[in-house]
PDB file of C-alpha atoms in Angstrom:
ATOM      1  CA  UNK A 923    -137.753 108.301-274.903  1.00 46.00           C
ATOM      2  CA  UNK A 924    -137.744 105.412-277.403  1.00 58.00           C
ATOM      3  CA  UNK A 925    -135.439 102.308-276.194  1.00 62.00           C
ATOM      4  CA  UNK A 926    -134.270  99.497-278.372  1.00 79.00           C
ATOM      5  CA  UNK A 927    -135.080  95.891-277.291  1.00 84.00           C
ATOM      6  CA  UNK A 928    -132.438  94.501-275.011  1.00 90.00           C
ATOM      7  CA  UNK A 929    -131.559  90.835-275.015  1.00 89.00           C
ATOM      8  CA  UNK A 930    -129.379  89.444-272.207  1.00 92.00           C
ATOM      9  CA  UNK A 931    -127.847  85.968-272.307  1.00 92.00           C
ATOM     10  CA  UNK A 932    -127.228  85.489-268.695  1.00 94.00           C
ATOM     11  CA  UNK A 933    -124.342  83.441-267.168  1.00 94.00           C
ATOM     12  CA  UNK A 934    -124.560  82.806-263.487  1.00 94.00           C
ATOM     13  CA  UNK A 935    -121.742  81.663-261.084  1.00 95.00           C
ATOM     14  CA  UNK A 936    -121.445  81.104-257.291  1.00 95.00           C
ATOM     15  CA  UNK A 937    -120.351  84.876-256.784  1.00 95.00           C
ATOM     16  CA  UNK A 938    -123.271  86.147-258.656  1.00 95.00           C
ATOM     17  CA  UNK A 939    -125.833  83.926-257.025  1.00 96.00           C
ATOM     18  CA  UNK A 940    -124.350  84.559-253.550  1.00 96.00           C
ATOM     19  CA  UNK A 941    -124.536  88.429-253.953  1.00 96.00           C
ATOM     20  CA  UNK A 942    -128.202  88.035-255.136  1.00 96.00           C
ATOM     21  CA  UNK A 943    -128.890  85.688-252.091  1.00 95.00           C
ATOM     22  CA  UNK A 944    -127.521  88.011-249.636  1.00 94.00           C
ATOM     23  CA  UNK A 945    -129.275  91.063-251.096  1.00 95.00           C
ATOM     24  CA  UNK A 946    -132.573  89.366-251.502  1.00 95.00           C
ATOM     25  CA  UNK A 947    -132.629  87.670-247.930  1.00 93.00           C
ATOM     26  CA  UNK A 948    -130.854  90.209-245.993  1.00 89.00           C
ATOM     27  CA  UNK A 949    -131.593  93.605-247.561  1.00 90.00           C
ATOM     28  CA  UNK A 950    -134.890  93.237-249.350  1.00 91.00           C
ATOM     29  CA  UNK A 951    -136.672  90.639-247.011  1.00 91.00           C
ATOM     30  CA  UNK A 952    -134.717  91.795-244.061  1.00 91.00           C
ATOM     31  CA  UNK A 953    -134.441  88.353-242.451  1.00 89.00           C
ATOM     32  CA  UNK A 954    -131.996  89.748-239.866  1.00 90.00           C
ATOM     33  CA  UNK A 955    -134.477  91.674-237.968  1.00 93.00           C
ATOM     34  CA  UNK A 956    -136.106  89.022-235.867  1.00 93.00           C
ATOM     35  CA  UNK A 957    -132.668  87.561-234.871  1.00 93.00           C
ATOM     36  CA  UNK A 958    -131.519  91.158-233.991  1.00 94.00           C
ATOM     37  CA  UNK A 959    -134.656  91.668-231.861  1.00 96.00           C
ATOM     38  CA  UNK A 960    -134.284  88.288-230.133  1.00 95.00           C
ATOM     39  CA  UNK A 961    -130.563  88.965-229.316  1.00 95.00           C
ATOM     40  CA  UNK A 962    -131.344  92.450-228.123  1.00 96.00           C
ATOM     41  CA  UNK A 963    -134.092  91.141-225.652  1.00 96.00           C
ATOM     42  CA  UNK A 964    -131.972  88.230-224.474  1.00 96.00           C
ATOM     43  CA  UNK A 965    -128.940  90.540-223.916  1.00 95.00           C
ATOM     44  CA  UNK A 966    -131.131  93.030-222.018  1.00 96.00           C
ATOM     45  CA  UNK A 967    -132.297  90.066-219.630  1.00 95.00           C
ATOM     46  CA  UNK A 968    -128.618  88.997-219.259  1.00 95.00           C
ATOM     47  CA  UNK A 969    -127.684  92.413-218.495  1.00 95.00           C
ATOM     48  CA  UNK A 970    -130.370  92.655-215.723  1.00 94.00           C
ATOM     49  CA  UNK A 971    -129.090  89.246-214.416  1.00 93.00           C
ATOM     50  CA  UNK A 972    -125.537  90.683-214.272  1.00 92.00           C
ATOM     51  CA  UNK A 973    -126.830  93.864-212.536  1.00 93.00           C
ATOM     52  CA  UNK A 974    -128.305  91.586-209.796  1.00 91.00           C
ATOM     53  CA  UNK A 975    -125.358  89.199-209.229  1.00 85.00           C
ATOM     54  CA  UNK A 976    -124.563  90.819-205.822  1.00 83.00           C
ATOM     55  CA  UNK A 977    -128.215  90.357-204.638  1.00 86.00           C
ATOM     56  CA  UNK A 978    -129.083  87.078-206.034  1.00 85.00           C
ATOM     57  CA  UNK A 979    -127.656  83.598-206.038  1.00 86.00           C
ATOM     58  CA  UNK A 980    -126.428  82.385-209.533  1.00 90.00           C
ATOM     59  CA  UNK A 981    -127.497  85.651-211.351  1.00 90.00           C
ATOM     60  CA  UNK A 982    -124.147  85.734-213.159  1.00 91.00           C
ATOM     61  CA  UNK A 983    -124.667  82.106-214.306  1.00 94.00           C
ATOM     62  CA  UNK A 984    -128.218  82.720-215.563  1.00 94.00           C
ATOM     63  CA  UNK A 985    -127.009  85.815-217.220  1.00 93.00           C
ATOM     64  CA  UNK A 986    -124.341  84.056-218.804  1.00 94.00           C
ATOM     65  CA  UNK A 987    -126.764  81.286-220.275  1.00 96.00           C
ATOM     66  CA  UNK A 988    -129.089  84.010-221.441  1.00 95.00           C
ATOM     67  CA  UNK A 989    -126.359  85.936-223.113  1.00 95.00           C
ATOM     68  CA  UNK A 990    -124.950  82.606-224.906  1.00 96.00           C
ATOM     69  CA  UNK A 991    -128.525  81.736-226.131  1.00 96.00           C
ATOM     70  CA  UNK A 992    -129.472  85.272-227.014  1.00 95.00           C
ATOM     71  CA  UNK A 993    -126.142  85.556-229.271  1.00 95.00           C
ATOM     72  CA  UNK A 994    -125.856  81.833-230.237  1.00 95.00           C
ATOM     73  CA  UNK A 995    -129.343  81.363-231.890  1.00 95.00           C
ATOM     74  CA  UNK A 996    -129.140  84.371-234.075  1.00 94.00           C
ATOM     75  CA  UNK A 997    -125.522  83.454-235.010  1.00 94.00           C
ATOM     76  CA  UNK A 998    -126.661  79.844-235.836  1.00 95.00           C
ATOM     77  CA  UNK A 999    -129.598  81.386-237.916  1.00 92.00           C
ATOM     78  CA  UNK A1000    -127.213  83.464-240.027  1.00 92.00           C
ATOM     79  CA  UNK A1001    -124.751  80.448-240.459  1.00 93.00           C
ATOM     80  CA  UNK A1002    -127.625  78.336-241.562  1.00 94.00           C
ATOM     81  CA  UNK A1003    -128.714  80.794-244.132  1.00 94.00           C
ATOM     82  CA  UNK A1004    -125.182  80.905-245.706  1.00 94.00           C
ATOM     83  CA  UNK A1005    -124.973  77.137-245.425  1.00 96.00           C
ATOM     84  CA  UNK A1006    -128.343  76.998-247.516  1.00 95.00           C
ATOM     85  CA  UNK A1007    -126.874  79.263-250.091  1.00 95.00           C
ATOM     86  CA  UNK A1008    -123.979  77.094-250.568  1.00 96.00           C
ATOM     87  CA  UNK A1009    -126.083  74.046-250.755  1.00 96.00           C
ATOM     88  CA  UNK A1010    -128.184  75.789-253.586  1.00 95.00           C
ATOM     89  CA  UNK A1011    -125.108  76.691-255.494  1.00 95.00           C
ATOM     90  CA  UNK A1012    -124.137  73.074-255.521  1.00 95.00           C
ATOM     91  CA  UNK A1013    -127.766  71.949-256.426  1.00 94.00           C
ATOM     92  CA  UNK A1014    -127.837  74.406-259.368  1.00 91.00           C
ATOM     93  CA  UNK A1015    -124.384  73.589-260.555  1.00 92.00           C
ATOM     94  CA  UNK A1016    -123.097  76.989-260.261  1.00 93.00           C
ATOM     95  CA  UNK A1017    -119.683  76.380-258.904  1.00 92.00           C
ATOM     96  CA  UNK A1018    -118.557  77.192-262.435  1.00 93.00           C
ATOM     97  CA  UNK A1019    -120.175  79.775-264.648  1.00 94.00           C
ATOM     98  CA  UNK A1020    -123.036  78.450-266.625  1.00 92.00           C
ATOM     99  CA  UNK A1021    -125.599  79.868-269.098  1.00 91.00           C
ATOM    100  CA  UNK A1022    -129.027  80.068-267.199  1.00 91.00           C
ATOM    101  CA  UNK A1023    -131.450  81.908-269.363  1.00 91.00           C
ATOM    102  CA  UNK A1024    -131.871  84.627-272.070  1.00 91.00           C
ATOM    103  CA  UNK A1025    -134.174  87.607-271.279  1.00 91.00           C
ATOM    104  CA  UNK A1026    -135.347  89.836-273.927  1.00 91.00           C
ATOM    105  CA  UNK A1027    -136.846  93.136-272.999  1.00 91.00           C
ATOM    106  CA  UNK A1028    -138.900  95.576-275.225  1.00 87.00           C
ATOM    107  CA  UNK A1029    -140.966  98.641-275.014  1.00 83.00           C
ATOM    108  CA  UNK A1030    -144.124  96.427-275.855  1.00 82.00           C
ATOM    109  CA  UNK A1031    -146.773  95.968-273.055  1.00 75.00           C
ATOM    110  CA  UNK A1032    -145.699  92.249-272.774  1.00 76.00           C
ATOM    111  CA  UNK A1033    -142.157  93.215-273.412  1.00 78.00           C
ATOM    112  CA  UNK A1034    -140.280  90.745-270.941  1.00 84.00           C
ATOM    113  CA  UNK A1035    -139.671  87.309-272.408  1.00 86.00           C
ATOM    114  CA  UNK A1036    -137.468  84.543-270.873  1.00 87.00           C
ATOM    115  CA  UNK A1037    -136.048  81.599-272.742  1.00 85.00           C
ATOM    116  CA  UNK A1038    -133.729  78.716-271.837  1.00 74.00           C
ATOM    117  CA  UNK A1039    -135.469  77.889-268.701  1.00 67.00           C
ATOM    118  CA  UNK A1040    -137.870  74.883-267.918  1.00 72.00           C
ATOM    119  CA  UNK A1041    -140.741  76.864-269.351  1.00 78.00           C
ATOM    120  CA  UNK A1042    -140.096  79.892-271.405  1.00 84.00           C
ATOM    121  CA  UNK A1043    -142.272  82.782-270.039  1.00 87.00           C
ATOM    122  CA  UNK A1044    -143.657  86.166-271.044  1.00 89.00           C
ATOM    123  CA  UNK A1045    -144.228  88.897-268.675  1.00 91.00           C
ATOM    124  CA  UNK A1046    -146.224  92.126-268.935  1.00 90.00           C
ATOM    125  CA  UNK A1047    -144.718  95.224-267.607  1.00 91.00           C
ATOM    126  CA  UNK A1048    -147.720  96.000-265.601  1.00 89.00           C
ATOM    127  CA  UNK A1049    -147.470  92.683-263.665  1.00 91.00           C
ATOM    128  CA  UNK A1050    -143.775  92.994-262.773  1.00 93.00           C
ATOM    129  CA  UNK A1051    -143.063  93.107-259.104  1.00 95.00           C
ATOM    130  CA  UNK A1052    -140.045  95.594-259.491  1.00 94.00           C
ATOM    131  CA  UNK A1053    -136.502  96.109-260.300  1.00 95.00           C
ATOM    132  CA  UNK A1054    -133.509  96.718-258.033  1.00 96.00           C
ATOM    133  CA  UNK A1055    -130.221  97.984-259.221  1.00 95.00           C
ATOM    134  CA  UNK A1056    -127.094  97.195-257.178  1.00 95.00           C
ATOM    135  CA  UNK A1057    -123.499  97.459-257.783  1.00 93.00           C
ATOM    136  CA  UNK A1058    -122.777  95.390-260.799  1.00 93.00           C
ATOM    137  CA  UNK A1059    -126.040  93.946-261.423  1.00 95.00           C
ATOM    138  CA  UNK A1060    -129.867  94.539-261.781  1.00 96.00           C
ATOM    139  CA  UNK A1061    -132.512  92.242-260.280  1.00 96.00           C
ATOM    140  CA  UNK A1062    -135.779  92.055-262.083  1.00 95.00           C
ATOM    141  CA  UNK A1063    -138.490  90.740-259.992  1.00 95.00           C
ATOM    142  CA  UNK A1064    -141.386  89.185-262.067  1.00 93.00           C
ATOM    143  CA  UNK A1065    -142.968  88.181-258.703  1.00 92.00           C
ATOM    144  CA  UNK A1066    -142.204  88.948-255.155  1.00 91.00           C
ATOM    145  CA  UNK A1067    -140.287  85.647-254.792  1.00 92.00           C
ATOM    146  CA  UNK A1068    -138.988  85.268-258.344  1.00 92.00           C
ATOM    147  CA  UNK A1069    -136.085  87.482-259.826  1.00 93.00           C
ATOM    148  CA  UNK A1070    -133.892  87.400-262.886  1.00 93.00           C
ATOM    149  CA  UNK A1071    -130.370  88.325-262.417  1.00 95.00           C
ATOM    150  CA  UNK A1072    -128.994  90.714-265.001  1.00 95.00           C
ATOM    151  CA  UNK A1073    -125.166  91.214-264.466  1.00 95.00           C
ATOM    152  CA  UNK A1074    -124.107  94.726-265.906  1.00 94.00           C
ATOM    153  CA  UNK A1075    -121.022  93.030-267.600  1.00 93.00           C
ATOM    154  CA  UNK A1076    -123.353  90.650-269.696  1.00 94.00           C
ATOM    155  CA  UNK A1077    -125.591  93.594-270.938  1.00 92.00           C
ATOM    156  CA  UNK A1078    -124.313  94.279-274.495  1.00 89.00           C
ATOM    157  CA  UNK A1079    -126.110  97.538-274.766  1.00 90.00           C
ATOM    158  CA  UNK A1080    -124.823  98.731-271.315  1.00 88.00           C
ATOM    159  CA  UNK A1081    -126.175  98.893-267.880  1.00 90.00           C
ATOM    160  CA  UNK A1082    -127.397 102.387-268.418  1.00 92.00           C
ATOM    161  CA  UNK A1083    -129.486 101.424-271.431  1.00 91.00           C
ATOM    162  CA  UNK A1084    -131.086  98.462-269.458  1.00 93.00           C
ATOM    163  CA  UNK A1085    -132.051 100.858-266.459  1.00 93.00           C
ATOM    164  CA  UNK A1086    -133.187 103.499-268.911  1.00 91.00           C
ATOM    165  CA  UNK A1087    -135.711 100.819-270.536  1.00 92.00           C
ATOM    166  CA  UNK A1088    -136.735  99.655-267.000  1.00 93.00           C
ATOM    167  CA  UNK A1089    -137.322 103.280-265.997  1.00 92.00           C
ATOM    168  CA  UNK A1090    -139.465 103.984-269.054  1.00 91.00           C
ATOM    169  CA  UNK A1091    -141.591 100.818-268.650  1.00 92.00           C
ATOM    170  CA  UNK A1092    -141.909 100.465-264.852  1.00 93.00           C
ATOM    171  CA  UNK A1093    -143.622 103.025-262.634  1.00 93.00           C
ATOM    172  CA  UNK A1094    -141.123 104.870-260.033  1.00 93.00           C
ATOM    173  CA  UNK A1095    -142.389 103.104-256.987  1.00 95.00           C
ATOM    174  CA  UNK A1096    -141.249  99.819-258.748  1.00 94.00           C
ATOM    175  CA  UNK A1097    -137.653 100.948-259.344  1.00 94.00           C
ATOM    176  CA  UNK A1098    -135.122 100.806-256.578  1.00 93.00           C
ATOM    177  CA  UNK A1099    -131.584 102.138-257.284  1.00 93.00           C
ATOM    178  CA  UNK A1100    -129.691 100.514-254.237  1.00 90.00           C
ATOM    179  CA  UNK A1101    -126.223 101.559-255.417  1.00 85.00           C
ATOM    180  CA  UNK A1102    -123.919 103.663-253.197  1.00 77.00           C
ATOM    181  CA  UNK A1103    -123.825 107.211-254.234  1.00 62.00           C
ATOM    182  CA  UNK A1104    -120.223 106.920-255.549  1.00 52.00           C
ATOM    183  CA  UNK A1105    -121.540 104.074-257.832  1.00 55.00           C
ATOM    184  CA  UNK A1106    -124.452 106.101-259.076  1.00 55.00           C
ATOM    185  CA  UNK A1107    -122.142 108.718-260.916  1.00 52.00           C
TER     186      UNK A1107
END
């Protein structure tokens, strides 16, 4: 299928960036797994202590301490994540929407071109990490830890045309449609 080149002038605000940060960290990188494992282990030890409270002195107190630590540290970890996102938003000046970059995509082998950033860059399709489509936005990862946010509302040609171009240029294993079934229709 022949796709026309697509140019997206991306404006990012705090809402767009926060949604991306949550997706990238909590869903793609799954940073919640280790805190959940820690909380589960500490809670299991706490339950064992509570079960022994009739047989061992201060078992209930030790169980309570383990439970507070087991739930408190993961909660603090997640709160620190959201605090760091808020700090990043302030540092990048995204409290108000601002133009960030312009991304031009074409069917050429070196078809991903970015301007309006510190260093304009060009990327070959073969070297891209992947594309993730979520409700309202597409995240084009040029590297495992570097993505360009492409909000659907800012794609003049339409989000379907963008996804069609990405589908034609990237192998299927690099395409991830993360929208809910209702959104895909």
